[in-house]
CSV table of C-alpha atoms and ligand atoms in Angstrom, one decimal:
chain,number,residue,atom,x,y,z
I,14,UNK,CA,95.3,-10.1,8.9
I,15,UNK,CA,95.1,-9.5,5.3
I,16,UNK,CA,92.9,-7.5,3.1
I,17,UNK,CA,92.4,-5.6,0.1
I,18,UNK,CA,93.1,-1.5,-0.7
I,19,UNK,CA,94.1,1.4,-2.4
I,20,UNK,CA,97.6,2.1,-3.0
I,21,UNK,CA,98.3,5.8,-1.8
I,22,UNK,CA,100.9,6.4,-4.2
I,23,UNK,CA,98.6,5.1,-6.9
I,24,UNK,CA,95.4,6.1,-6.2
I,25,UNK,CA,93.7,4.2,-9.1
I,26,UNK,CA,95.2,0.7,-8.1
I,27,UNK,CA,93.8,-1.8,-5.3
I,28,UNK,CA,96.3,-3.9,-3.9
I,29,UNK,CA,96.8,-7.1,-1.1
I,30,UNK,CA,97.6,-5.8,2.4
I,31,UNK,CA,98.8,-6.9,5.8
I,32,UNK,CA,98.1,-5.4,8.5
I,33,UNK,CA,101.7,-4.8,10.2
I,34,UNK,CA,100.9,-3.0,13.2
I,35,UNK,CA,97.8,-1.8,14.9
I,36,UNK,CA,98.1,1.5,17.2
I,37,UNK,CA,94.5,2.2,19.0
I,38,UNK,CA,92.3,2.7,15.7
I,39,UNK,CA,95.5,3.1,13.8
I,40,UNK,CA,96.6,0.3,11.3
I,41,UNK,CA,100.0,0.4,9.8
I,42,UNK,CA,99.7,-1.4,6.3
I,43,UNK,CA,102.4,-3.2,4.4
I,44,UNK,CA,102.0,-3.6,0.5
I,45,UNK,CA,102.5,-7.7,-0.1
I,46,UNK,CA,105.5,-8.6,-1.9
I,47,UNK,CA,106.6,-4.6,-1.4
I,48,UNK,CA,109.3,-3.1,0.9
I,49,UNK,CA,108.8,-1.7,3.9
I,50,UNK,CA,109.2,1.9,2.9
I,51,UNK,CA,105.6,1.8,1.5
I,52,UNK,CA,103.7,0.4,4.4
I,53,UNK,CA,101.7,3.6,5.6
I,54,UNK,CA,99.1,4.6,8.4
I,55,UNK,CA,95.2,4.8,8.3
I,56,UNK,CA,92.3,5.1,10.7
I,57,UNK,CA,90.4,1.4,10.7
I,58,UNK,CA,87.1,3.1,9.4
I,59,UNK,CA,89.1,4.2,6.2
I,60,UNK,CA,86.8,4.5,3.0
I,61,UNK,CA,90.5,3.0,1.7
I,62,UNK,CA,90.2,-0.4,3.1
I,63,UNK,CA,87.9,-3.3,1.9
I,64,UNK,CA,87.7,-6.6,2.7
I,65,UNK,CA,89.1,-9.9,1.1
I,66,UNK,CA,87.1,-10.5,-1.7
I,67,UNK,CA,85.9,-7.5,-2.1
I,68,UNK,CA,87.5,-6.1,-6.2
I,69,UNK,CA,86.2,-9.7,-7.1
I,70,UNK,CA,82.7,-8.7,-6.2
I,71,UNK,CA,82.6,-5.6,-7.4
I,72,UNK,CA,84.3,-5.4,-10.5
I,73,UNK,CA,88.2,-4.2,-9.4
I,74,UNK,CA,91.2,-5.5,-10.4
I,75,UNK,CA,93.5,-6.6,-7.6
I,76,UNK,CA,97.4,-6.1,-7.9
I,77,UNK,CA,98.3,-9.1,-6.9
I,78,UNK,CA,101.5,-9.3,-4.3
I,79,UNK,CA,104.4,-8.9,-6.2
I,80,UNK,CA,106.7,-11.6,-8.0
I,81,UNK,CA,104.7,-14.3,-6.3
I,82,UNK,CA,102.6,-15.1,-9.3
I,83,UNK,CA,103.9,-15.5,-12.8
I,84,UNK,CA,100.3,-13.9,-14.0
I,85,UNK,CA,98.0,-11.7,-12.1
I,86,UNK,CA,95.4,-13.7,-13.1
I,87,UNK,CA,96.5,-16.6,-11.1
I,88,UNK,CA,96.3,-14.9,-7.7
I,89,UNK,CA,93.6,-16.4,-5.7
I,90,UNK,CA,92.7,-15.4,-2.1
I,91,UNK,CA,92.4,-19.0,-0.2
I,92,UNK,CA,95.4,-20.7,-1.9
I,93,UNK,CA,97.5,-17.5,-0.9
I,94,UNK,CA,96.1,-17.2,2.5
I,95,UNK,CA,96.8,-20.6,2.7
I,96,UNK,CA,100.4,-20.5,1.6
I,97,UNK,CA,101.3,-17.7,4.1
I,98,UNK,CA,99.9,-19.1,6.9
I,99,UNK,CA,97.7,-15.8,7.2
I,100,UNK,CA,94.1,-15.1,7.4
I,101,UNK,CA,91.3,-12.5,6.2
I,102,UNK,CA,90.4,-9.6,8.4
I,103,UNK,CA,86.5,-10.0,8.8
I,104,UNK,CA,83.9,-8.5,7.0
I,105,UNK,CA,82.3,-6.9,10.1
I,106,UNK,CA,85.7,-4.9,10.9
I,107,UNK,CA,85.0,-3.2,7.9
I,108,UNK,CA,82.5,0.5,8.1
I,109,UNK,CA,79.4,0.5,5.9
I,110,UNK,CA,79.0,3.2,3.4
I,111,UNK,CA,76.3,5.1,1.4
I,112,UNK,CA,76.0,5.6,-2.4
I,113,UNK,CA,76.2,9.2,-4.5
I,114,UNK,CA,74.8,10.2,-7.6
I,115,UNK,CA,78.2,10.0,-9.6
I,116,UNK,CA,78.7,7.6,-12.1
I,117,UNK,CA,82.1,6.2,-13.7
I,118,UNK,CA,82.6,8.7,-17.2
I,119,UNK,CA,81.1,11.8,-16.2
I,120,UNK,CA,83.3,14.8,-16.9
I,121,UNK,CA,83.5,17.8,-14.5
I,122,UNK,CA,85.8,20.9,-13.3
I,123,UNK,CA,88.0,19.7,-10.6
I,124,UNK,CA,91.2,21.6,-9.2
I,125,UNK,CA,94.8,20.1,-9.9
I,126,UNK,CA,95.6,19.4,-6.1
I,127,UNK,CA,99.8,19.1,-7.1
I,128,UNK,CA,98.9,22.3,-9.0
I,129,UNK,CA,96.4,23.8,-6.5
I,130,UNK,CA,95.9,27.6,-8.8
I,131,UNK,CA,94.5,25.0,-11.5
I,132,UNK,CA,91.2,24.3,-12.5
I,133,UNK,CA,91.1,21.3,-14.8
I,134,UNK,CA,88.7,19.3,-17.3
I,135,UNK,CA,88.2,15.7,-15.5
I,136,UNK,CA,86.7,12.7,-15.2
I,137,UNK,CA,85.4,10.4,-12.7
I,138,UNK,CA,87.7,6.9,-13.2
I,139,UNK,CA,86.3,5.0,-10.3
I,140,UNK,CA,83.0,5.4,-8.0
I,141,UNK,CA,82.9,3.6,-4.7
I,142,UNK,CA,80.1,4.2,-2.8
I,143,UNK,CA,80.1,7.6,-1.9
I,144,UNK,CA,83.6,8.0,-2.7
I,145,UNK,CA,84.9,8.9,-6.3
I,146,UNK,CA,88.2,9.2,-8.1
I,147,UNK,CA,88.7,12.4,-9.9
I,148,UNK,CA,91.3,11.8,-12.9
I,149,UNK,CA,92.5,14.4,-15.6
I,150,UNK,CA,91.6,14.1,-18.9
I,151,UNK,CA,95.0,12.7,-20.5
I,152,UNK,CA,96.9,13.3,-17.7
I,153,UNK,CA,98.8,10.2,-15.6
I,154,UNK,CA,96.9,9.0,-12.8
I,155,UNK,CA,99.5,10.4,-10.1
I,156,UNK,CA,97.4,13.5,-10.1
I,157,UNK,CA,94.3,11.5,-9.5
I,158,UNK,CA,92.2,12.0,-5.9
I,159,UNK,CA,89.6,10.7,-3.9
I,160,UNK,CA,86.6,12.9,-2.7
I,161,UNK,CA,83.1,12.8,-2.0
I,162,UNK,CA,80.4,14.8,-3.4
I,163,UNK,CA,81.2,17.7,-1.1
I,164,UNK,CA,84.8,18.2,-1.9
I,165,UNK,CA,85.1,22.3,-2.0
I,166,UNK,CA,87.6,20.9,-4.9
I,167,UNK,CA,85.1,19.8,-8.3
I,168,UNK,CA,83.0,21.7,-9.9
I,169,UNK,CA,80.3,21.0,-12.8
I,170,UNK,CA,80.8,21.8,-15.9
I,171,UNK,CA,80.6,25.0,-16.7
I,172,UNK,CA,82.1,26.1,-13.7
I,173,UNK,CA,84.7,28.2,-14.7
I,174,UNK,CA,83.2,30.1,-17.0
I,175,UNK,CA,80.6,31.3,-15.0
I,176,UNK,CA,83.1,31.9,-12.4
I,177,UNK,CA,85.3,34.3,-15.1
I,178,UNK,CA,88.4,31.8,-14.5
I,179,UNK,CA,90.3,29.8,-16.8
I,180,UNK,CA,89.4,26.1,-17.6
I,181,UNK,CA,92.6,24.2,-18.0
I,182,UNK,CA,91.4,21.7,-20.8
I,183,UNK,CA,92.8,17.9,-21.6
I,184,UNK,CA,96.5,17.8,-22.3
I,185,UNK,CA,97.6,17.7,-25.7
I,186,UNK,CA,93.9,19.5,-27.2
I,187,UNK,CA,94.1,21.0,-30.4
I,188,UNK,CA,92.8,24.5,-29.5
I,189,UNK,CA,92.9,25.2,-25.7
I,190,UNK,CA,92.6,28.7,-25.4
I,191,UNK,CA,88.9,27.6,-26.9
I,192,UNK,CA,87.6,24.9,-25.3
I,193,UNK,CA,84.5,24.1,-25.6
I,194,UNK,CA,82.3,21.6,-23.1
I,195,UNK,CA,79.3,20.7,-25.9
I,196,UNK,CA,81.9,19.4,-28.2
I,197,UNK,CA,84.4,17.8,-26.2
I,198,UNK,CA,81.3,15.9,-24.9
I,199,UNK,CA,80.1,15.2,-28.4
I,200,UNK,CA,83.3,13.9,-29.1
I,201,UNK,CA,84.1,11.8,-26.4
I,202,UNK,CA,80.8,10.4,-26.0
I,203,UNK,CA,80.5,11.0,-22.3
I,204,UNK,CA,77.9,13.4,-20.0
I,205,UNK,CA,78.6,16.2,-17.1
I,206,UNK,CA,78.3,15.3,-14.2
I,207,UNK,CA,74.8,16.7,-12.6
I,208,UNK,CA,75.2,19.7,-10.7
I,209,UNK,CA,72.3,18.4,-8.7
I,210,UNK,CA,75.2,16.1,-7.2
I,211,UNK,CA,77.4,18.3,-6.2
I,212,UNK,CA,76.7,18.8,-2.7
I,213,UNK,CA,80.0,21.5,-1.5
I,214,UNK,CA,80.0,21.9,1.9
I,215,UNK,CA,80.7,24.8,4.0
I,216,UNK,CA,83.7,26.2,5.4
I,217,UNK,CA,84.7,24.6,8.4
I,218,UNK,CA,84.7,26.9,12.4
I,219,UNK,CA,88.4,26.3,13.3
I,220,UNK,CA,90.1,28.7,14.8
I,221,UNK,CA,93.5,30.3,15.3
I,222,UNK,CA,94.8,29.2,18.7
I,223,UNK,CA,92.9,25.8,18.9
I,224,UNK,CA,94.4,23.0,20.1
I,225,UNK,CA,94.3,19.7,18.2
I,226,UNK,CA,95.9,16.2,18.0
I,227,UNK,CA,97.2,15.8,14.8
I,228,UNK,CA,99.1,12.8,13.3
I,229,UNK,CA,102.8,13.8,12.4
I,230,UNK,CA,103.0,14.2,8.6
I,231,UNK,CA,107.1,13.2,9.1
I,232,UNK,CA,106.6,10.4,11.2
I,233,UNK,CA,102.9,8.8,10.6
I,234,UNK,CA,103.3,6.6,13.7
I,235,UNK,CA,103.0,9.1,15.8
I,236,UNK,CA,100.4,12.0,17.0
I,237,UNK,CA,101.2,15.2,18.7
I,238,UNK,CA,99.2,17.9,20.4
I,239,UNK,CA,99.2,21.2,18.2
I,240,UNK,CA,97.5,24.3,17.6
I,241,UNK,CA,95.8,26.0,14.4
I,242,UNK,CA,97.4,29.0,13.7
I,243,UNK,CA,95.9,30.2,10.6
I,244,UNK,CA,93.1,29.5,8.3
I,245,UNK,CA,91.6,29.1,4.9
I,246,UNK,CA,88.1,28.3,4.3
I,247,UNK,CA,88.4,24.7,3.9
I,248,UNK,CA,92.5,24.4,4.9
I,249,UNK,CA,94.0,25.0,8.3
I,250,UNK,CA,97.8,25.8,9.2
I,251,UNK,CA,98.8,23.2,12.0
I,252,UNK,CA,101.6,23.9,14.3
I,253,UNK,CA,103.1,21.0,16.1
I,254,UNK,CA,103.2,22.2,19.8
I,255,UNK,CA,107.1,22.6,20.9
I,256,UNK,CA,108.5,22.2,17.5
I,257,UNK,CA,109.9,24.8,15.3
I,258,UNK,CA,108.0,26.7,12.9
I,259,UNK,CA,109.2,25.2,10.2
I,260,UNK,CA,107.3,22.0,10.7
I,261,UNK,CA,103.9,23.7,10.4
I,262,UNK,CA,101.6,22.2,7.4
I,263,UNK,CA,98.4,23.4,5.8
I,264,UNK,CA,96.1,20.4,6.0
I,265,UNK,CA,92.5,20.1,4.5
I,266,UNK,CA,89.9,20.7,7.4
I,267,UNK,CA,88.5,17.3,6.9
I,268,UNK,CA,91.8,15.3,6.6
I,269,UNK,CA,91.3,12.2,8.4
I,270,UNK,CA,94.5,12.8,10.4
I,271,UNK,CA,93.1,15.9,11.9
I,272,UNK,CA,91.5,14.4,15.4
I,273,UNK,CA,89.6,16.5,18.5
I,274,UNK,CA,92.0,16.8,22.0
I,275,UNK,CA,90.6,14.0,24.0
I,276,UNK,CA,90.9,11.7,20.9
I,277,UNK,CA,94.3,9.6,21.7
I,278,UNK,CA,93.0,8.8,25.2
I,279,UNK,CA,90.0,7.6,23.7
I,280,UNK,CA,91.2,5.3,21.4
I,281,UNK,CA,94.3,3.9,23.1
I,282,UNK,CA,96.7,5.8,21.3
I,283,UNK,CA,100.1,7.5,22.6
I,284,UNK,CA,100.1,10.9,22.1
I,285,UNK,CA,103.3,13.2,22.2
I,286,UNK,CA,103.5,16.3,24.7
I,287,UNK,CA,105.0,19.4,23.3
I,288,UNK,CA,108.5,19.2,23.0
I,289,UNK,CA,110.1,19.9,25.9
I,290,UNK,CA,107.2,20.4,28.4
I,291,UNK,CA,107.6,18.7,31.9
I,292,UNK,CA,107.2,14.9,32.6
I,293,UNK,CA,103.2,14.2,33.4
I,294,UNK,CA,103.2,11.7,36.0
I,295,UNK,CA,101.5,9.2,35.7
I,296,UNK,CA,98.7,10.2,38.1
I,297,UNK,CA,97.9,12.4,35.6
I,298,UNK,CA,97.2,9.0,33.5
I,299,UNK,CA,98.4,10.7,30.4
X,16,LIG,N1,103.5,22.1,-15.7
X,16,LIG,C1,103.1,21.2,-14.8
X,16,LIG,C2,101.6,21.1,-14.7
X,16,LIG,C3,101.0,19.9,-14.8
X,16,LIG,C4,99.4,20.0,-14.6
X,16,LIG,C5,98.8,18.7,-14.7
X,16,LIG,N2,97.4,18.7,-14.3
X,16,LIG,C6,96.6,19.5,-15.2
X,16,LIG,C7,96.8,17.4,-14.1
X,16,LIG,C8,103.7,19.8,-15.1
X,16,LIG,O1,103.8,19.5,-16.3
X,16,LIG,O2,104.1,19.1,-14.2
């Protein structure tokens, strides 16, 4: 099935996708006229995904597959569906989602996530429903992120300096020790965000010495049972049960890859014992 998506290495660009392989709720997705090596993993309820036809109707461009048209402008959906034999993924696989009250061009204070002790001047690039994409003011768009209006990671305007901390402002700005909002506003003709919108939420309740299934950041295909074994207020440090220490990762609380124990059973998905704990039989129906 084919369908239409953001590319995770590019988080501003939607692109044509095929479904390659499909684990439980799991899809693996190859990028059209791509290798391999980019295909990646996502739950089927993804805020990522959208369906054939969808950037047409709402104002995205579409990366065409590559090398297959001399013009991106010449891609179109039945004649290529058509030509590789393949077929859309319905509309109705798709999840429904809600609106926010960001718009495209509002600025706000949103941490540098490749440069986590950074707080930087932003703007919102894209809005998708409830979803956003959080870009730095003249910065390249490999810093970019999606969030929602509770990310514990943007901040309105004005943020910083009520918080005592630095504001990193735009690269390349004439005077960035004093950077000031009301004028860079003026000058770029755009408006804050409204703190009215920013809806944080609170820390999460994990604890140290919970188990977990959690999708294996080395080997996306596959999900292990593991343990939190420290925590931040909106981070947790995950240890892969039976693996060495040095495989831990700190992953956001609300990362989609982070699932409850009982999860894998009840979506149809393997799920990989502890390395090197007996043989279940399969009595145990495990
Ligand atoms: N010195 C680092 C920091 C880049 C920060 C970019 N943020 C603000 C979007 C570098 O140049 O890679």
């Amino acid at each position: 099935m084919k369908l239409e998506g953001i590319d995770p290495l590019h988080p501003s660009m939607f692109c044509v996708l095929t479904v390659a392989e499909v684990i439980g709720c799991r899809l693996r997705l190859h990028i059209d006229g791509y290798s391999e090596c980019y295909d990646f993993w996502v739950n089927s309820d993804s805020a990522d995904i959208r369906r054939q036809g969808w950037c047409k109707d709402n104002n995205h461009k579409l990366h065409p597959p590559k090398g297959e048209y001399r013009y991106e402008t010449d891609f179109d959906w039945q004649h290529y569906l058509q030509s590789t034999g393949s077929h859309a993924a319905p509309p109705t696989l798709f999840t429904c989602r809600t609106s926010c009250g960001f718009s495209v061009g509002m600025k706000l204070e949103a941490v540098d996530r490749k440069n986590p002790g950074l707080v930087c001047v932003a703007s919102l690039t894209d809005v998708i429903d409830d979803h956003f994409l959080v870009h730095f003011d003249n910065w390249d768009d490999t810093y970019d992120y999606w969030c929602d209006s509770s990310s514990p990671y943007i901040h309105p305007v004005g943020w910083c300096e009520e918080q005592g901390r630095p504001l990193t402002a735009p690269q390349g700005h004439l005077n960035p020790e004093n950077f000031l909002w009301e004028e860079y506003l003026q000058q770029t003709g755009s408006t804050a965000a409204p703190s009215s919108a920013f809806t944080m939420r609170a820390p999460h309740g994990f604890q140290r010495n919970q188990k977990l299934e959690v999708v294996d950041r080395r080997n996306p295909m596959l999900i292990r049972v593991a343990t939190v074994t420290d925590t931040e207020d909106y981070r947790i440090k995950v240890h892969y049960d039976g693996w060495s220490q040095q495989f831990d990762i700190w992953s956001d609380s609300d990362h989609f890859d982070l699932h409850p124990v009982g999860w894998c059973q009840c979506t149809g998905h393997p799920l990989e014992p502890p390395q090197g704990s007996s043989p279940t039989s399969p009595s145990q129906g495990v």
